[in-house]
CSV table of C-alpha atoms and ligand atoms in Angstrom, one decimal:
chain,number,residue,atom,x,y,z
A,64,MET,CA,10.9,-86.3,37.6
A,65,ALA,CA,13.4,-85.0,35.1
A,66,ASN,CA,11.5,-82.7,32.9
A,67,VAL,CA,9.3,-79.9,34.0
A,68,VAL,CA,7.3,-77.4,31.9
A,69,VAL,CA,6.3,-74.1,33.5
A,70,VAL,CA,3.3,-72.3,31.9
A,71,GLY,CA,1.4,-69.2,32.9
A,72,ALA,CA,-2.2,-70.3,33.6
A,73,GLN,CA,-3.9,-66.9,33.3
A,74,TRP,CA,-3.1,-63.9,31.0
A,75,GLY,CA,0.6,-63.6,31.9
A,76,ASP,CA,2.3,-61.7,34.6
A,77,GLU,CA,1.5,-64.5,37.1
A,78,GLY,CA,5.0,-64.3,38.6
A,79,LYS,CA,6.7,-66.9,36.5
A,80,GLY,CA,10.0,-65.1,36.9
A,81,LYS,CA,10.5,-66.0,40.5
A,82,ILE,CA,9.4,-69.6,40.1
A,83,VAL,CA,11.4,-70.2,37.0
A,84,ASP,CA,14.5,-68.8,38.7
A,85,TRP,CA,13.9,-71.0,41.7
A,86,LEU,CA,13.5,-74.1,39.5
A,87,SER,CA,16.3,-73.2,37.1
A,88,GLU,CA,18.8,-73.4,39.9
A,89,ARG,CA,18.0,-77.1,40.1
A,90,ALA,CA,17.8,-77.8,36.4
A,91,ASP,CA,20.6,-78.8,34.0
A,92,VAL,CA,19.0,-77.5,30.9
A,93,ILE,CA,16.6,-74.5,30.6
A,94,ALA,CA,14.7,-74.3,27.3
A,95,ARG,CA,12.4,-71.7,25.8
A,96,PHE,CA,9.8,-73.1,23.4
A,97,GLN,CA,7.6,-70.2,22.2
A,98,GLY,CA,7.4,-66.4,21.8
A,99,GLY,CA,10.1,-64.0,21.0
A,100,HIS,CA,12.0,-61.2,22.8
A,101,ASN,CA,8.8,-60.2,24.5
A,102,ALA,CA,9.2,-62.5,27.5
A,103,GLY,CA,10.6,-59.7,29.7
A,104,HIS,CA,11.7,-60.6,33.2
A,105,THR,CA,14.1,-59.4,35.7
A,106,LEU,CA,16.3,-61.7,37.8
A,107,VAL,CA,18.0,-60.5,40.9
A,108,ILE,CA,20.9,-62.7,41.8
A,109,ASP,CA,23.2,-61.8,44.7
A,110,GLY,CA,22.0,-58.2,44.4
A,111,GLU,CA,22.8,-57.9,40.7
A,112,VAL,CA,19.9,-57.2,38.4
A,113,PHE,CA,19.7,-59.0,35.1
A,114,LYS,CA,17.1,-58.1,32.4
A,115,LEU,CA,16.2,-60.9,30.0
A,116,SER,CA,13.6,-60.9,27.2
A,117,LEU,CA,14.8,-63.6,24.8
A,118,LEU,CA,17.4,-65.8,26.5
A,119,PRO,CA,16.3,-68.5,29.0
A,120,SER,CA,16.7,-67.6,32.7
A,121,GLY,CA,19.3,-70.3,33.2
A,122,ILE,CA,21.8,-68.2,31.2
A,123,VAL,CA,22.8,-66.1,34.2
A,124,ARG,CA,23.7,-69.2,36.2
A,125,GLY,CA,26.9,-70.9,35.5
A,126,GLY,CA,27.0,-74.6,34.5
A,127,LYS,CA,23.7,-74.7,32.8
A,128,LEU,CA,22.8,-75.2,29.2
A,129,SER,CA,20.3,-72.7,27.9
A,130,VAL,CA,18.3,-73.5,24.8
A,131,ILE,CA,16.2,-71.6,22.3
A,132,GLY,CA,13.9,-74.0,20.7
A,133,ASN,CA,12.3,-73.9,17.2
A,134,GLY,CA,9.0,-72.7,18.6
A,135,VAL,CA,10.6,-69.4,19.3
A,136,VAL,CA,11.0,-66.6,16.7
A,137,LEU,CA,14.4,-65.1,16.9
A,138,ASP,CA,15.5,-61.5,16.3
A,139,PRO,CA,19.3,-61.9,15.6
A,140,TRP,CA,20.0,-58.2,16.3
A,141,HIS,CA,18.2,-58.4,19.6
A,142,LEU,CA,20.1,-61.6,20.4
A,143,GLU,CA,23.4,-59.8,19.8
A,144,LYS,CA,22.4,-57.0,22.1
A,145,GLU,CA,21.2,-59.2,24.9
A,146,ILE,CA,24.3,-61.3,24.8
A,147,ALA,CA,26.5,-58.2,24.8
A,148,GLN,CA,24.6,-56.7,27.7
A,149,LEU,CA,24.9,-59.9,29.8
A,150,ARG,CA,28.6,-60.3,29.0
A,151,GLY,CA,29.0,-56.8,30.2
A,152,GLN,CA,27.7,-58.0,33.5
A,153,GLY,CA,30.1,-60.8,33.6
A,154,VAL,CA,27.9,-63.6,32.3
A,155,THR,CA,29.8,-66.3,30.3
A,156,ILE,CA,28.0,-67.2,27.1
A,157,THR,CA,29.5,-69.8,24.8
A,158,PRO,CA,28.3,-72.5,22.4
A,159,GLU,CA,28.5,-74.9,25.3
A,160,THR,CA,26.1,-72.8,27.4
A,161,LEU,CA,23.7,-71.5,24.7
A,162,MET,CA,22.2,-73.4,21.8
A,163,ILE,CA,19.8,-72.2,19.3
A,164,ALA,CA,17.7,-74.6,17.2
A,165,GLU,CA,18.8,-74.5,13.5
A,166,ASN,CA,15.1,-74.6,12.5
A,167,THR,CA,14.2,-71.5,14.4
A,168,PRO,CA,12.6,-68.8,12.2
A,169,LEU,CA,14.1,-65.3,12.2
A,170,ILE,CA,12.4,-62.0,13.0
A,171,LEU,CA,13.5,-59.6,10.3
A,172,PRO,CA,13.3,-55.8,10.4
A,173,ILE,CA,10.5,-56.0,7.9
A,174,HIS,CA,8.4,-57.8,10.4
A,175,GLY,CA,8.5,-55.0,13.0
A,176,GLU,CA,7.7,-52.5,10.2
A,177,LEU,CA,4.7,-54.5,9.2
A,178,ASP,CA,3.5,-54.9,12.8
A,179,ARG,CA,3.6,-51.2,13.4
A,180,ALA,CA,2.1,-50.2,10.1
A,181,ARG,CA,-0.8,-52.6,10.5
A,182,GLU,CA,-1.4,-51.6,14.1
A,183,ALA,CA,-1.5,-48.0,13.1
A,184,GLN,CA,-4.1,-48.7,10.4
A,185,ASN,CA,-6.3,-51.1,12.3
A,186,SER,CA,-9.3,-49.0,13.3
A,187,VAL,CA,-11.6,-52.0,14.0
A,188,ALA,CA,-9.9,-53.3,17.2
A,189,LYS,CA,-6.4,-53.2,18.2
A,190,ILE,CA,-4.8,-56.5,19.2
A,191,GLY,CA,-2.2,-54.8,21.2
A,192,THR,CA,1.0,-56.1,19.7
A,193,THR,CA,4.4,-55.1,21.1
A,194,GLY,CA,5.5,-54.0,17.6
A,195,ARG,CA,8.6,-56.3,17.7
A,196,GLY,CA,7.6,-58.2,14.6
A,197,ILE,CA,6.8,-61.4,16.5
A,198,GLY,CA,3.3,-61.9,15.0
A,199,PRO,CA,4.4,-61.3,11.3
A,200,ALA,CA,7.4,-63.6,11.9
A,201,TYR,CA,5.1,-66.4,12.9
A,202,GLU,CA,2.8,-65.6,9.9
A,203,ASP,CA,5.8,-66.2,7.6
A,204,LYS,CA,6.6,-69.4,9.4
A,205,VAL,CA,3.2,-70.8,8.6
A,206,GLY,CA,3.3,-69.2,5.2
A,207,ARG,CA,6.5,-71.2,4.5
A,208,ARG,CA,8.5,-68.1,3.7
A,209,SER,CA,10.7,-67.7,6.8
A,210,VAL,CA,14.4,-67.2,6.8
A,211,ARG,CA,15.6,-69.8,9.4
A,212,VAL,CA,18.8,-70.0,11.4
A,213,ALA,CA,20.2,-72.7,9.2
A,214,ASP,CA,19.6,-70.6,6.0
A,215,LEU,CA,22.3,-68.1,7.2
A,216,ALA,CA,25.0,-70.6,6.6
A,217,ASP,CA,24.7,-70.7,2.8
A,218,ASP,CA,24.5,-67.6,0.7
A,219,ALA,CA,22.6,-69.0,-2.2
A,220,THR,CA,19.9,-70.4,0.1
A,221,LEU,CA,19.8,-67.1,2.0
A,222,GLU,CA,19.1,-65.2,-1.2
A,223,MET,CA,16.5,-67.7,-2.2
A,224,ARG,CA,14.7,-67.4,1.1
A,225,VAL,CA,14.8,-63.7,1.2
A,226,ASP,CA,13.4,-63.5,-2.4
A,227,ARG,CA,10.6,-65.8,-1.4
A,228,ALA,CA,9.7,-63.6,1.6
A,229,LEU,CA,9.9,-60.4,-0.5
A,230,VAL,CA,7.3,-61.5,-3.1
A,231,HIS,CA,4.8,-61.6,-0.2
A,232,HIS,CA,6.1,-58.6,1.8
A,233,ASP,CA,6.4,-56.2,-1.1
A,234,ALA,CA,2.8,-56.9,-2.2
A,235,LEU,CA,1.6,-56.3,1.4
A,236,ARG,CA,3.7,-53.1,1.8
A,237,ARG,CA,2.3,-51.7,-1.4
A,238,GLY,CA,-1.2,-52.0,0.1
A,239,LEU,CA,-0.1,-50.4,3.3
A,240,GLY,CA,1.7,-47.5,1.5
A,241,LEU,CA,5.2,-48.6,2.5
A,242,ASP,CA,8.2,-48.5,0.2
A,243,PRO,CA,9.3,-51.9,-1.2
A,244,VAL,CA,12.0,-53.7,0.9
A,245,ASP,CA,15.6,-52.8,0.2
A,246,ARG,CA,16.7,-56.3,-0.8
A,247,ASP,CA,20.4,-55.6,-0.9
A,248,ARG,CA,20.5,-53.9,2.4
A,249,LEU,CA,18.4,-56.7,4.1
A,250,LEU,CA,20.8,-59.3,2.6
A,251,ALA,CA,23.9,-57.3,3.7
A,252,ASP,CA,22.5,-57.0,7.2
A,253,LEU,CA,21.7,-60.8,7.4
A,254,ARG,CA,25.2,-61.7,6.1
A,255,ALA,CA,26.7,-59.4,8.7
A,256,ILE,CA,24.7,-60.9,11.6
A,257,ALA,CA,25.0,-64.5,10.4
A,258,PRO,CA,28.2,-65.4,12.4
A,259,VAL,CA,26.7,-64.2,15.6
A,260,VAL,CA,23.7,-66.6,15.3
A,261,LEU,CA,25.5,-69.5,13.7
A,262,GLU,CA,28.0,-69.7,16.6
A,263,TYR,CA,25.2,-71.1,18.7
A,264,ALA,CA,23.2,-73.0,16.1
A,265,ALA,CA,22.6,-76.7,17.0
A,266,PRO,CA,20.3,-79.6,16.4
A,267,VAL,CA,18.4,-78.8,19.6
A,268,TRP,CA,16.0,-81.8,19.2
A,269,LYS,CA,18.9,-84.1,19.2
A,270,VAL,CA,20.8,-82.5,22.1
A,271,LEU,CA,17.6,-82.5,24.3
A,272,ASN,CA,16.9,-86.1,23.6
A,273,GLU,CA,20.5,-87.0,24.5
A,274,LYS,CA,20.3,-85.0,27.7
A,275,ARG,CA,17.0,-86.7,28.5
A,276,ARG,CA,18.5,-90.1,28.1
A,277,ALA,CA,21.4,-89.1,30.2
A,278,GLY,CA,18.9,-88.3,33.0
A,279,LYS,CA,19.5,-84.6,33.0
A,280,ARG,CA,16.8,-82.3,34.4
A,281,ILE,CA,15.2,-80.1,31.7
A,282,LEU,CA,13.1,-77.1,32.5
A,283,PHE,CA,10.9,-75.8,29.8
A,284,GLU,CA,10.3,-72.1,30.4
A,285,GLY,CA,7.0,-70.8,29.1
A,286,ALA,CA,6.2,-67.1,28.4
A,287,GLN,CA,2.9,-65.2,28.6
A,288,GLY,CA,-0.1,-67.2,29.7
A,289,ALA,CA,-2.5,-69.9,28.5
A,290,LEU,CA,-5.4,-67.5,28.0
A,291,LEU,CA,-3.2,-65.8,25.4
A,292,ASP,CA,-2.7,-69.1,23.5
A,293,ILE,CA,-3.4,-68.7,19.8
A,294,ASP,CA,-5.8,-71.7,19.8
A,295,PHE,CA,-7.2,-71.8,23.4
A,296,GLY,CA,-6.9,-68.1,24.4
A,297,THR,CA,-9.4,-65.3,24.0
A,298,TYR,CA,-8.9,-65.0,20.2
A,299,PRO,CA,-8.1,-62.6,18.6
A,300,PHE,CA,-6.8,-60.9,21.7
A,301,VAL,CA,-4.0,-63.4,22.0
A,302,THR,CA,-0.3,-63.9,21.2
A,303,SER,CA,0.8,-65.4,17.9
A,304,SER,CA,2.0,-68.8,19.2
A,305,ASN,CA,0.8,-71.7,21.2
A,306,VAL,CA,1.6,-71.1,24.9
A,307,ILE,CA,0.1,-74.2,26.5
A,308,ALA,CA,2.3,-77.0,27.7
A,309,GLY,CA,2.0,-79.2,24.6
A,310,GLN,CA,4.1,-76.5,22.8
A,311,ALA,CA,7.1,-77.5,24.9
A,312,ALA,CA,7.3,-80.7,22.9
A,313,THR,CA,6.7,-79.2,19.4
A,314,GLY,CA,8.7,-76.1,20.2
A,315,THR,CA,11.9,-78.0,21.0
A,316,GLY,CA,11.6,-81.5,19.5
A,317,ILE,CA,11.0,-83.8,22.4
A,318,GLY,CA,8.1,-86.3,22.6
A,319,PRO,CA,5.1,-85.4,24.7
A,320,GLY,CA,5.8,-88.5,26.8
A,321,SER,CA,9.1,-86.9,27.9
A,322,ILE,CA,7.3,-84.2,30.0
A,323,ASP,CA,7.0,-85.4,33.5
A,324,PHE,CA,5.4,-82.5,35.3
A,325,VAL,CA,3.5,-79.4,34.1
A,326,LEU,CA,3.6,-76.6,36.6
A,327,GLY,CA,1.0,-73.9,36.1
A,328,ILE,CA,1.7,-70.5,37.5
A,329,VAL,CA,-1.5,-69.0,39.0
A,330,LYS,CA,-1.9,-65.6,40.6
A,331,ALA,CA,-4.3,-65.6,43.6
A,332,TYR,CA,-6.5,-63.0,41.7
A,333,THR,CA,-6.8,-62.2,38.0
A,334,THR,CA,-5.2,-59.5,35.8
A,335,ARG,CA,-5.1,-58.8,32.1
A,336,VAL,CA,-3.1,-56.3,30.1
A,337,GLY,CA,-4.8,-54.5,27.2
A,338,GLU,CA,-7.9,-55.3,25.2
A,339,GLY,CA,-10.1,-58.5,25.2
A,340,PRO,CA,-12.7,-60.3,27.2
A,341,PHE,CA,-12.3,-60.5,31.0
A,342,PRO,CA,-15.6,-61.6,32.6
A,343,ALA,CA,-14.6,-61.1,36.2
A,344,GLU,CA,-13.1,-57.7,35.7
A,345,LEU,CA,-13.7,-55.3,38.6
A,346,HIS,CA,-14.2,-51.5,38.1
A,347,ASP,CA,-14.6,-50.8,41.8
A,348,ALA,CA,-12.5,-50.0,44.9
A,349,ASP,CA,-11.7,-53.7,45.3
A,350,GLY,CA,-10.2,-53.8,41.8
A,351,GLN,CA,-8.3,-50.7,42.5
A,352,ARG,CA,-6.9,-52.1,45.7
A,353,LEU,CA,-5.8,-55.4,44.0
A,354,GLY,CA,-3.9,-53.4,41.4
A,355,GLU,CA,-2.2,-51.1,43.9
A,356,ARG,CA,-1.3,-53.8,46.4
A,357,GLY,CA,-0.1,-56.1,43.6
A,358,HIS,CA,1.8,-53.4,41.8
A,359,GLU,CA,-0.2,-54.3,38.7
A,360,PHE,CA,1.4,-51.8,36.3
A,361,GLY,CA,3.2,-52.9,33.0
A,362,THR,CA,7.0,-53.1,33.6
A,363,VAL,CA,7.8,-51.4,30.3
A,364,THR,CA,4.7,-49.2,29.6
A,365,GLY,CA,3.7,-48.4,33.2
A,366,ARG,CA,0.1,-49.1,32.0
A,367,LYS,CA,-2.4,-50.1,34.6
A,368,ARG,CA,-3.4,-53.8,34.4
A,369,ARG,CA,-7.1,-54.7,34.6
A,370,CYS,CA,-7.8,-56.6,37.8
A,371,GLY,CA,-10.5,-58.9,39.1
A,372,TRP,CA,-11.1,-61.6,41.7
A,373,PHE,CA,-9.8,-65.1,41.2
A,374,ASP,CA,-11.6,-66.7,38.3
A,375,ALA,CA,-11.6,-70.4,39.0
A,376,VAL,CA,-13.5,-71.2,35.8
A,377,LEU,CA,-10.7,-69.9,33.6
A,378,VAL,CA,-7.9,-71.6,35.6
A,379,ARG,CA,-9.8,-74.9,35.6
A,380,GLN,CA,-9.9,-74.6,31.9
A,381,THR,CA,-6.2,-73.7,31.4
A,382,CYS,CA,-5.2,-76.5,33.8
A,383,ALA,CA,-7.1,-78.9,31.6
A,384,THR,CA,-5.7,-77.6,28.3
A,385,SER,CA,-2.1,-77.7,29.6
A,386,GLY,CA,-2.5,-80.9,31.6
A,387,VAL,CA,-1.2,-79.1,34.7
A,388,ASN,CA,-0.1,-81.5,37.4
A,389,GLY,CA,0.3,-78.8,40.1
A,390,ILE,CA,0.1,-75.1,40.4
A,391,SER,CA,2.3,-72.5,41.9
A,392,LEU,CA,-0.1,-70.0,43.6
A,393,THR,CA,1.5,-66.6,43.7
A,394,LYS,CA,0.8,-63.2,45.3
A,395,LEU,CA,-1.4,-64.6,48.0
A,396,ASP,CA,-0.1,-61.8,50.2
A,397,VAL,CA,-1.9,-59.3,48.0
A,398,LEU,CA,-5.2,-60.5,49.4
A,399,ASP,CA,-4.2,-59.7,53.0
A,400,GLY,CA,-6.6,-57.4,54.7
A,401,PHE,CA,-9.7,-57.9,52.6
A,402,GLU,CA,-12.7,-58.5,54.8
A,403,THR,CA,-14.4,-60.6,52.2
A,404,LEU,CA,-12.9,-62.4,49.2
A,405,LYS,CA,-14.8,-63.5,46.1
A,406,ILE,CA,-14.0,-66.3,43.7
A,407,CYS,CA,-15.7,-66.6,40.3
A,408,VAL,CA,-17.1,-70.1,40.2
A,409,GLY,CA,-19.2,-70.0,37.1
A,410,TYR,CA,-20.7,-67.7,34.5
A,411,GLU,CA,-24.3,-66.9,33.7
A,412,LEU,CA,-25.2,-66.7,30.0
A,413,ASP,CA,-28.7,-65.9,28.9
A,414,GLY,CA,-30.2,-67.3,32.2
A,415,LYS,CA,-28.1,-70.5,32.0
A,416,ARG,CA,-25.1,-71.5,34.2
A,417,LEU,CA,-21.8,-72.3,32.5
A,418,ASP,CA,-18.7,-74.0,33.9
A,419,TYR,CA,-16.4,-72.9,31.1
A,420,LEU,CA,-15.7,-69.8,29.0
A,421,PRO,CA,-17.6,-70.2,25.6
A,422,THR,CA,-15.6,-69.6,22.4
A,423,ALA,CA,-18.0,-67.3,20.6
A,424,ALA,CA,-17.1,-63.6,21.2
A,425,ASP,CA,-20.6,-62.4,21.7
A,426,GLN,CA,-21.3,-65.1,24.3
A,427,GLN,CA,-18.1,-64.2,26.1
A,428,ALA,CA,-19.2,-60.6,26.2
A,429,ARG,CA,-22.6,-61.6,27.7
A,430,CYS,CA,-21.1,-63.9,30.4
A,431,THR,CA,-21.6,-62.5,33.9
A,432,PRO,CA,-19.6,-64.0,36.7
A,433,VAL,CA,-21.1,-66.0,39.5
A,434,TYR,CA,-19.3,-65.4,42.8
A,435,GLU,CA,-18.8,-67.4,45.9
A,436,GLU,CA,-17.8,-65.4,49.0
A,437,MET,CA,-15.2,-66.3,51.6
A,438,PRO,CA,-14.0,-64.6,54.7
A,439,GLY,CA,-10.7,-62.8,54.3
A,440,TRP,CA,-7.9,-62.5,56.9
A,441,SER,CA,-6.5,-59.5,58.7
A,442,GLU,CA,-3.0,-61.0,59.4
A,443,SER,CA,-0.1,-60.7,57.0
A,444,THR,CA,0.8,-63.7,54.9
A,445,GLU,CA,3.8,-61.9,53.4
A,446,GLY,CA,6.9,-63.9,53.6
A,447,ALA,CA,5.2,-67.0,55.0
A,448,ARG,CA,7.4,-70.1,54.6
A,449,SER,CA,5.2,-72.8,56.0
A,450,TRP,CA,1.5,-73.6,56.4
A,451,ALA,CA,1.9,-72.9,60.1
A,452,ASP,CA,2.6,-69.2,59.2
A,453,LEU,CA,-0.7,-68.8,57.4
A,454,PRO,CA,-4.0,-67.8,59.0
A,455,ALA,CA,-6.7,-70.4,58.9
A,456,GLU,CA,-8.8,-68.4,56.4
A,457,ALA,CA,-5.9,-68.2,54.0
A,458,ILE,CA,-5.5,-72.0,54.1
A,459,LYS,CA,-9.2,-72.3,53.5
A,460,TYR,CA,-8.9,-70.0,50.5
A,461,VAL,CA,-6.1,-72.0,49.0
A,462,ARG,CA,-7.9,-75.3,49.6
A,463,ARG,CA,-11.1,-73.9,47.9
A,464,VAL,CA,-9.0,-72.8,44.9
A,465,GLU,CA,-7.6,-76.3,44.6
A,466,GLU,CA,-11.0,-77.8,44.7
A,467,LEU,CA,-12.5,-75.5,42.2
A,468,ILE,CA,-9.7,-75.7,39.6
A,469,GLU,CA,-9.4,-79.5,40.2
A,470,CYS,CA,-5.6,-79.3,40.6
A,471,PRO,CA,-3.4,-79.3,43.7
A,472,VAL,CA,-1.1,-76.5,44.9
A,473,ALA,CA,2.6,-77.6,44.5
A,474,LEU,CA,4.1,-74.3,45.5
A,475,LEU,CA,2.8,-71.2,47.3
A,476,SER,CA,4.5,-67.9,46.9
A,477,THR,CA,4.1,-65.2,49.5
A,478,SER,CA,6.4,-62.4,48.4
A,479,PRO,CA,8.7,-61.5,45.5
A,480,GLU,CA,11.7,-63.1,47.5
A,481,ARG,CA,12.8,-66.5,46.3
A,482,GLU,CA,12.9,-68.0,49.8
A,483,ASP,CA,9.4,-66.9,50.6
A,484,THR,CA,7.9,-70.0,49.1
A,485,ILE,CA,6.0,-72.9,50.6
A,486,LEU,CA,6.9,-76.1,48.9
A,487,VAL,CA,4.2,-78.8,48.9
A,488,THR,CA,5.3,-80.9,45.9
A,489,ASP,CA,8.8,-80.6,44.3
A,490,PRO,CA,8.1,-80.7,40.6
A,491,PHE,CA,11.6,-82.2,40.1
A,492,ALA,CA,11.3,-84.8,42.8
A,493,ASP,CA,11.4,-88.5,41.7
B,46,LIG,P1,5.8,-63.1,34.8
B,46,LIG,O1,5.4,-62.2,33.7
B,46,LIG,O2,4.8,-64.2,35.0
B,46,LIG,O3,7.2,-63.6,34.7
B,46,LIG,O4,5.6,-62.2,36.1
B,46,LIG,P2,6.8,-61.5,36.9
B,46,LIG,O5,7.9,-62.5,37.2
B,46,LIG,O6,7.2,-60.3,36.1
B,46,LIG,O7,6.1,-61.2,38.2
B,46,LIG,C1,5.3,-60.1,38.4
B,46,LIG,C2,5.7,-59.4,39.7
B,46,LIG,O8,5.2,-60.1,40.8
B,46,LIG,C3,7.2,-59.2,39.9
B,46,LIG,O9,7.5,-57.9,40.3
B,46,LIG,C4,7.5,-60.2,41.1
B,46,LIG,O10,8.5,-59.8,41.9
B,46,LIG,C5,6.1,-60.2,41.8
B,46,LIG,N1,5.9,-61.4,42.6
B,46,LIG,C6,6.1,-62.7,42.3
B,46,LIG,N2,5.6,-63.5,43.2
B,46,LIG,C7,5.1,-62.7,44.2
B,46,LIG,C8,4.4,-62.9,45.4
B,46,LIG,O11,4.2,-64.1,45.8
B,46,LIG,N3,4.0,-61.9,46.1
B,46,LIG,C9,4.2,-60.6,45.7
B,46,LIG,N4,3.7,-59.6,46.5
B,46,LIG,N5,4.8,-60.3,44.6
B,46,LIG,C10,5.2,-61.3,43.8
């Protein structure tokens, strides 16, 4: 199978970094298809630490083509910084190794300002944005007032695009008590950064289709998780783009039929950062223990992540909406030593049993989890590299997860180390 899409199947932080790195070594092309410079992950290659938040993981490996698809929103100044930082570490980045879709919308400084001004004023319920302007940039895309990569190449077009955006932004800023946008400064900044972006601009849809025809292996690298999807996530506590696997097609310009395998990354328990519904959340010692053993603290903020037992209802749902062919089950080792494990197998809502998460917010809030109990294991699974290394109870737990989510395990991860992975089905295998 030549083309693999990797998506997070919960609320993000499922351990995509390790798996994407593992797969990207075997891919020819690595493409991002949604999100912005908020897809923070750390790669450790031969002892060297690389921090990426915008560029695809493949960039640090020689001989690969990295692609930023049109589904991404691009902050040109961040791009410049990330490229400079990686070059400083000896990574080669050229128009042959990095391509950015010409139809990618830009994140402008005014987007970050808007993000922060709105979040500061929103007393009803905070969505929890990262303040990087990603949400407002997507709003402008749908509002047909984005400045896109291709617009940077022609000054008259650039001015026209900026003026179109400012009609909207100045009105909004007045209402928020912000000064109007300094048009000349914004244009000057864009003219100055234009060559940095244009160097990598390409018709990505065309390049990817040619690569596909030539039999190259393409890895589509998702960010965040399917429960944060703008349509199918726990709206409004979601991200501002589609995250589910279908976005790999629309966010790069390949047909849906060109996706051969969708790999869902699934943590062996559940976590969520920030606000929003989380029916199987634990507030007890078990939740505390999952958080501590799993190091569930935000990488940037250090904020504690909310934790709960594995919620099979949610993962069955995300496997369906992303058409997941196989999952990579991660952090199984975090469950070592629990006497009893619980799995959420359904919800109870007003005396009725549900096998999915309803959409209405009030119903979500009233859903209580129905648990099934399983015996835990006292042995360590950390670093296991074959089924034979796993205790019988751990194998039973994995099998039960597969049954409940109606999707097989393709990969099993038992530590942060790349090699500590049990391969069942190779997503790239023919
Ligand atoms: P992402 O947001 O989905 O990319 O998640 P990350 O790649 O940041 O992974 C979260 C953390 O989990 C990282 O510190 C990983 O090293 C760690 N991790 C990944 N897989 C495993 C695993 O199987 N076991 C343990 N204990 N840690 C893991």
